Amino acid sequence: MGRRELDPRKEKILQVVTDDYIESAEPVGSRTIARKHKLGLSPATIRNEMADLEESGYLKQPHTSAGRIPSHRGYRYYVNTLMEQKQLTDDELAFIKAEFDPKHKPAEFDSLLQRTTKILAALTKYPSLILTPRLQEAHFRHIHLVSMDTNHILGLVVMDTGFVENILLETPVAYTQDDLNKISTFLSSKLQGVSLMDFGTAIVNQLKTEAQFGEAFDDTLQLLLTALGKKKQERIYVDGTINILEQPEFKQVEKFKLLMGILEEEGKLLNLMNQALQKRGLNICIGEEINDDAVEDCSMVTATYEVDGRILGAVGVLGPTRMDYAHVVTVVDFVAKCLGGFLTEK
Amino acid sequence: MGRRELDPRKEKILQVVTDDYIESAEPVGSRTIARKHKLGLSPATIRNEMADLEESGYLKQPHTSAGRIPSHRGYRYYVNTLMEQKQLTDDELAFIKAEFDPKHKPAEFDSLLQRTTKILAALTKYPSLILTPRLQEAHFRHIHLVSMDTNHILGLVVMDTGFVENILLETPVAYTQDDLNKISTFLSSKLQGVSLMDFGTAIVNQLKTEAQFGEAFDDTLQLLLTALGKKKQERIYVDGTINILEQPEFKQVEKFKLLMGILEEEGKLLNLMNQALQKRGLNICIGEEINDDAVEDCSMVTATYEVDGRILGAVGVLGPTRMDYAHVVTVVDFVAKCLGGFLTEK
DNA sequence: GTTAGCACTCATTGACTGAGAGTGCTAACA
DNA sequence: TGTTAGCACTCTCAGTCAATGAGTGCTAAC
């Protein structure tokens, strides 16, 4: 990052072209540059430089006799070394702060994430995504079994991330609530602090040997394990899909439909967002760097959110490659930090 | 319904025009009708009849020298008296049956409804909506309180619809789990069968007098009541929004954006769907019958789903007024019944 | 190395056209 | 009196064509 590949003047021109194109969505010509930005250069000189930049793959032309636009490589260079970090405006800051006001009742996870997605969409004007906390990363805090009827018990699992999960178990034998209370206490004390990721067959076997609740208990425990594993662990919240309609590149229905299709397919989105989890903190994917053919000419800016140093999930924004990176990066980064902070307090 | 307002020939023509327009999305001319449907009438005669139908408000013309299309009034008449009920094809039937196979593990509510929305969208090719079961209609089955830490307890409320709700309560005093178990048993026995709608201050007061758990208990109970009331009770699941892009009337971005905006606004959708709950069973709203200005030229077909005769929620489809009513009505009706049936079994 | 000048390319726009589909009206017909 | 044929008229849509304007590459001069 930041390795200098281009001489300063070329850099400047690449920057100006990119900035301008991001703002106007129109190919940028040499005359425009000479006029708008006082570089002390004539259009002809700029043309020469731009021709060079095109040859080395940073710029491209939609067609002869049009201005230049950045190639994916150009965007990458721009993002890595040229982009000037933008500050959040006071309004934006106030807006976000208000939403994450700790005075807000500790709402359900659900609506917290939903609201966060809305915030992100509202601030960036792009479709926004949030990946829910991964259950595997969470550690057990409490387990409680409640008798429902003769052959059903309800398992209540509370994780240290504040996540609560209900699991309905079918049991061959009837437990009294007293039995279940004893078992609950036992399980809670044994499993407290264990992460769900580690809660595998090994631990279950160990519990079986230590416990003295009869062999029916073994079956129940096994059921709990499998049910917990089967729980749909990750979800994606999406908001602001309409925002893409504001982007001129999606005025052609076909392009739009393609992106829209992805935004409605949770599986695909999960893939995209899980990529983001690989790397702590901020992540920018441009064009083909996103591993999905359908999102041609899209970029994704994501940031992980953490509690106690554990990466729980990610928030992100999906937009055209001609995205206002400077702004989006700032917003996404900040919102991710706020979300992490908010969850930590709870 | 079914009141005969038009003479048979006019009815026939209105029906043909509507059927044809629903299929082709093109204004229907007299020649087309004469050619396609053997009415034994010349185009000229049909023209005369259509002119009459236009005058009495059942048909309209996009512009002179175009064919006719049904007005909202025309659609209404069509839906009420002319439409021929369609049967589900074997494929469709098999598809739905497979999804509601009782062998499917009793998944979480969440994903059940999500899947149902997908089914509806896939079958109708229109955006589909489902309103989650209203909590108020449900009756208590179990209440269980679990001690979390010195000043938090987790309330677990199980309703007879299979709905499970977790509520985190802050308590001024520390309860032992033993205390909580006693309280849980007490509450469960007292509240079993009470509907959430009836669970108001009156019942809480009665419980307070009957219980002998000290005055701290009163506060906790009060907390439970308010928290339960505050729970976000209704949600809307949406799927298949892209489907509207297939409809020619939404090729103009503006129209599309309008509808899309609504589909992203949960509050608006809640309003729309709550209308549907007013009336048991199937409901068709055409054009301005939907109480929302933004859905100009849209229709909504909804059906309530029930468990034990209680209306829990509704499923529905939102599409252009030029909607394949015959098909949609059949599908929506059937899916609603399946969903109700599935929930009853659980 | 920089710049002015010029010929060239390409997308966009608006005006115009003809074809096609459909209507309303009138007059003839059964 | 209801039905039909014929005809002039209207309106949309797709296509053609030329003008416009923004931008380029190249060459030659500074």
Short mmCIF file of N, CA and C in Angstrom, two decimals, chain A residues 247-312:
data_model
loop_
_atom_site.label_atom_id
_atom_site.label_comp_id
_atom_site.label_asym_id
_atom_site.label_seq_id
_atom_site.Cartn_x
_atom_site.Cartn_y
_atom_site.Cartn_z
N GLN A 247 -27.97 5.72 -9.06
CA GLN A 247 -26.69 5.66 -9.75
C GLN A 247 -26.93 5.49 -11.24
N PRO A 248 -26.39 6.40 -12.04
CA PRO A 248 -26.65 6.34 -13.48
C PRO A 248 -26.23 5.02 -14.11
N GLU A 249 -25.20 4.37 -13.58
CA GLU A 249 -24.77 3.13 -14.22
C GLU A 249 -25.82 2.04 -14.15
N PHE A 250 -26.82 2.23 -13.29
CA PHE A 250 -27.85 1.19 -13.19
C PHE A 250 -29.15 1.62 -13.83
N LYS A 251 -29.07 2.64 -14.65
CA LYS A 251 -30.28 3.07 -15.36
C LYS A 251 -30.71 2.01 -16.36
N GLN A 252 -29.76 1.30 -16.93
CA GLN A 252 -30.15 0.19 -17.81
C GLN A 252 -30.72 -0.91 -16.94
N VAL A 253 -31.92 -1.31 -17.24
CA VAL A 253 -32.62 -2.27 -16.39
C VAL A 253 -31.82 -3.55 -16.20
N GLU A 254 -31.13 -3.96 -17.25
CA GLU A 254 -30.42 -5.23 -17.16
C GLU A 254 -29.38 -5.22 -16.05
N LYS A 255 -28.57 -4.18 -16.05
CA LYS A 255 -27.53 -4.04 -15.01
C LYS A 255 -28.18 -4.06 -13.64
N PHE A 256 -29.25 -3.30 -13.57
CA PHE A 256 -29.93 -3.18 -12.29
C PHE A 256 -30.45 -4.53 -11.83
N LYS A 257 -31.06 -5.24 -12.74
CA LYS A 257 -31.67 -6.51 -12.39
C LYS A 257 -30.63 -7.48 -11.86
N LEU A 258 -29.48 -7.43 -12.48
CA LEU A 258 -28.40 -8.31 -12.07
C LEU A 258 -28.03 -8.07 -10.60
N LEU A 259 -27.80 -6.82 -10.29
CA LEU A 259 -27.40 -6.49 -8.92
C LEU A 259 -28.54 -6.78 -7.95
N MET A 260 -29.72 -6.40 -8.36
CA MET A 260 -30.90 -6.62 -7.53
C MET A 260 -31.08 -8.10 -7.22
N GLY A 261 -30.83 -8.90 -8.22
CA GLY A 261 -30.96 -10.33 -8.03
C GLY A 261 -30.05 -10.83 -6.93
N ILE A 262 -28.84 -10.31 -6.92
CA ILE A 262 -27.90 -10.72 -5.89
C ILE A 262 -28.36 -10.25 -4.52
N LEU A 263 -28.85 -9.04 -4.48
CA LEU A 263 -29.25 -8.48 -3.20
C LEU A 263 -30.44 -9.22 -2.61
N GLU A 264 -31.12 -9.99 -3.44
CA GLU A 264 -32.25 -10.75 -2.88
C GLU A 264 -31.87 -12.18 -2.56
N GLU A 265 -30.65 -12.54 -2.92
CA GLU A 265 -30.25 -13.92 -2.69
C GLU A 265 -29.34 -14.00 -1.48
N GLU A 266 -29.91 -14.46 -0.40
CA GLU A 266 -29.16 -14.39 0.85
C GLU A 266 -27.88 -15.21 0.78
N GLY A 267 -27.94 -16.32 0.12
CA GLY A 267 -26.77 -17.18 0.04
C GLY A 267 -25.58 -16.46 -0.56
N LYS A 268 -25.81 -15.79 -1.66
CA LYS A 268 -24.73 -15.06 -2.32
C LYS A 268 -24.17 -13.98 -1.41
N LEU A 269 -25.06 -13.27 -0.77
CA LEU A 269 -24.62 -12.19 0.09
C LEU A 269 -23.77 -12.73 1.23
N LEU A 270 -24.18 -13.88 1.74
CA LEU A 270 -23.39 -14.49 2.82
C LEU A 270 -21.97 -14.75 2.35
N ASN A 271 -21.87 -15.27 1.15
CA ASN A 271 -20.53 -15.49 0.60
C ASN A 271 -19.71 -14.22 0.57
N LEU A 272 -20.33 -13.19 0.02
CA LEU A 272 -19.62 -11.92 -0.12
C LEU A 272 -19.16 -11.42 1.24
N MET A 273 -20.08 -11.44 2.18
CA MET A 273 -19.75 -10.86 3.47
C MET A 273 -18.76 -11.73 4.24
N ASN A 274 -18.83 -13.00 4.02
CA ASN A 274 -17.88 -13.86 4.72
C ASN A 274 -16.45 -13.63 4.26
N GLN A 275 -16.33 -13.24 2.99
CA GLN A 275 -15.01 -12.82 2.52
C GLN A 275 -14.46 -11.75 3.44
N ALA A 276 -15.34 -10.84 3.79
CA ALA A 276 -14.91 -9.68 4.57
C ALA A 276 -14.38 -10.09 5.93
N LEU A 277 -14.91 -11.19 6.44
CA LEU A 277 -14.52 -11.60 7.80
C LEU A 277 -13.07 -12.10 7.85
N GLN A 278 -12.56 -12.46 6.69
CA GLN A 278 -11.21 -13.02 6.67
C GLN A 278 -10.18 -12.04 7.20
N LYS A 279 -10.50 -10.79 7.05
CA LYS A 279 -9.50 -9.78 7.37
C LYS A 279 -10.08 -8.82 8.40
N ARG A 280 -9.38 -8.62 9.46
CA ARG A 280 -9.86 -7.71 10.50
C ARG A 280 -9.92 -6.28 9.94
N GLY A 281 -10.94 -5.58 10.33
CA GLY A 281 -11.03 -4.16 10.00
C GLY A 281 -11.57 -3.88 8.62
N LEU A 282 -11.09 -2.84 8.03
CA LEU A 282 -11.64 -2.34 6.78
C LEU A 282 -11.16 -3.13 5.58
N ASN A 283 -12.01 -3.25 4.61
CA ASN A 283 -11.69 -4.02 3.43
C ASN A 283 -12.39 -3.42 2.21
N ILE A 284 -11.63 -3.25 1.15
CA ILE A 284 -12.22 -2.72 -0.07
C ILE A 284 -12.01 -3.70 -1.20
N CYS A 285 -13.10 -4.10 -1.84
CA CYS A 285 -13.01 -4.98 -3.00
C CYS A 285 -13.49 -4.22 -4.22
N ILE A 286 -12.68 -4.25 -5.26
CA ILE A 286 -13.04 -3.49 -6.46
C ILE A 286 -13.22 -4.44 -7.62
N GLY A 287 -14.38 -4.32 -8.27
CA GLY A 287 -14.63 -5.08 -9.50
C GLY A 287 -14.40 -6.56 -9.31
N GLU A 288 -13.51 -7.11 -10.12
CA GLU A 288 -13.33 -8.57 -10.11
C GLU A 288 -12.70 -9.08 -8.83
N GLU A 289 -12.27 -8.18 -7.96
CA GLU A 289 -11.75 -8.64 -6.67
C GLU A 289 -12.87 -9.28 -5.84
N ILE A 290 -14.10 -8.87 -6.14
CA ILE A 290 -15.23 -9.57 -5.54
C ILE A 290 -15.40 -10.89 -6.27
N ASN A 291 -15.45 -11.96 -5.53
CA ASN A 291 -15.54 -13.26 -6.19
C ASN A 291 -16.95 -13.59 -6.62
N ASP A 292 -17.46 -12.81 -7.50
CA ASP A 292 -18.78 -13.13 -8.01
C ASP A 292 -18.96 -12.46 -9.36
N ASP A 293 -19.20 -13.28 -10.35
CA ASP A 293 -19.25 -12.75 -11.71
C ASP A 293 -20.36 -11.73 -11.89
N ALA A 294 -21.43 -11.95 -11.16
CA ALA A 294 -22.61 -11.13 -11.41
C ALA A 294 -22.40 -9.67 -11.01
N VAL A 295 -21.53 -9.43 -10.05
CA VAL A 295 -21.34 -8.05 -9.63
C VAL A 295 -20.21 -7.39 -10.39
N GLU A 296 -20.25 -7.59 -11.69
CA GLU A 296 -19.38 -6.85 -12.59
C GLU A 296 -19.52 -5.36 -12.27
N ASP A 297 -18.40 -4.68 -12.24
CA ASP A 297 -18.45 -3.23 -12.08
C ASP A 297 -19.07 -2.78 -10.77
N CYS A 298 -18.90 -3.59 -9.75
CA CYS A 298 -19.32 -3.17 -8.42
C CYS A 298 -18.14 -3.21 -7.48
N SER A 299 -18.22 -2.43 -6.46
CA SER A 299 -17.22 -2.48 -5.41
C SER A 299 -17.92 -2.68 -4.08
N MET A 300 -17.15 -3.18 -3.14
CA MET A 300 -17.72 -3.42 -1.83
C MET A 300 -16.77 -2.89 -0.77
N VAL A 301 -17.30 -2.12 0.12
CA VAL A 301 -16.49 -1.64 1.24
C VAL A 301 -17.06 -2.25 2.51
N THR A 302 -16.25 -2.99 3.23
CA THR A 302 -16.74 -3.66 4.43
C THR A 302 -15.83 -3.37 5.61
N ALA A 303 -16.37 -3.56 6.79
CA ALA A 303 -15.55 -3.47 8.00
C ALA A 303 -16.10 -4.47 9.00
N THR A 304 -15.21 -5.13 9.70
CA THR A 304 -15.67 -6.08 10.71
C THR A 304 -16.01 -5.33 11.99
N TYR A 305 -16.92 -5.90 12.74
CA TYR A 305 -17.16 -5.33 14.07
C TYR A 305 -16.82 -6.37 15.13
N GLU A 306 -16.33 -5.88 16.23
CA GLU A 306 -15.75 -6.80 17.20
C GLU A 306 -16.27 -6.53 18.59
N VAL A 307 -16.22 -7.57 19.39
CA VAL A 307 -16.47 -7.43 20.82
C VAL A 307 -15.32 -8.12 21.52
N ASP A 308 -14.66 -7.41 22.37
CA ASP A 308 -13.52 -7.98 23.11
C ASP A 308 -12.50 -8.60 22.16
N GLY A 309 -12.24 -7.94 21.07
CA GLY A 309 -11.22 -8.44 20.17
C GLY A 309 -11.65 -9.60 19.29
N ARG A 310 -12.88 -10.11 19.51
CA ARG A 310 -13.36 -11.18 18.65
C ARG A 310 -14.16 -10.60 17.49
N ILE A 311 -13.83 -11.03 16.31
CA ILE A 311 -14.58 -10.56 15.14
C ILE A 311 -15.93 -11.27 15.12
N LEU A 312 -16.98 -10.51 15.24
CA LEU A 312 -18.30 -11.12 15.28
C LEU A 312 -18.95 -11.16 13.90
#
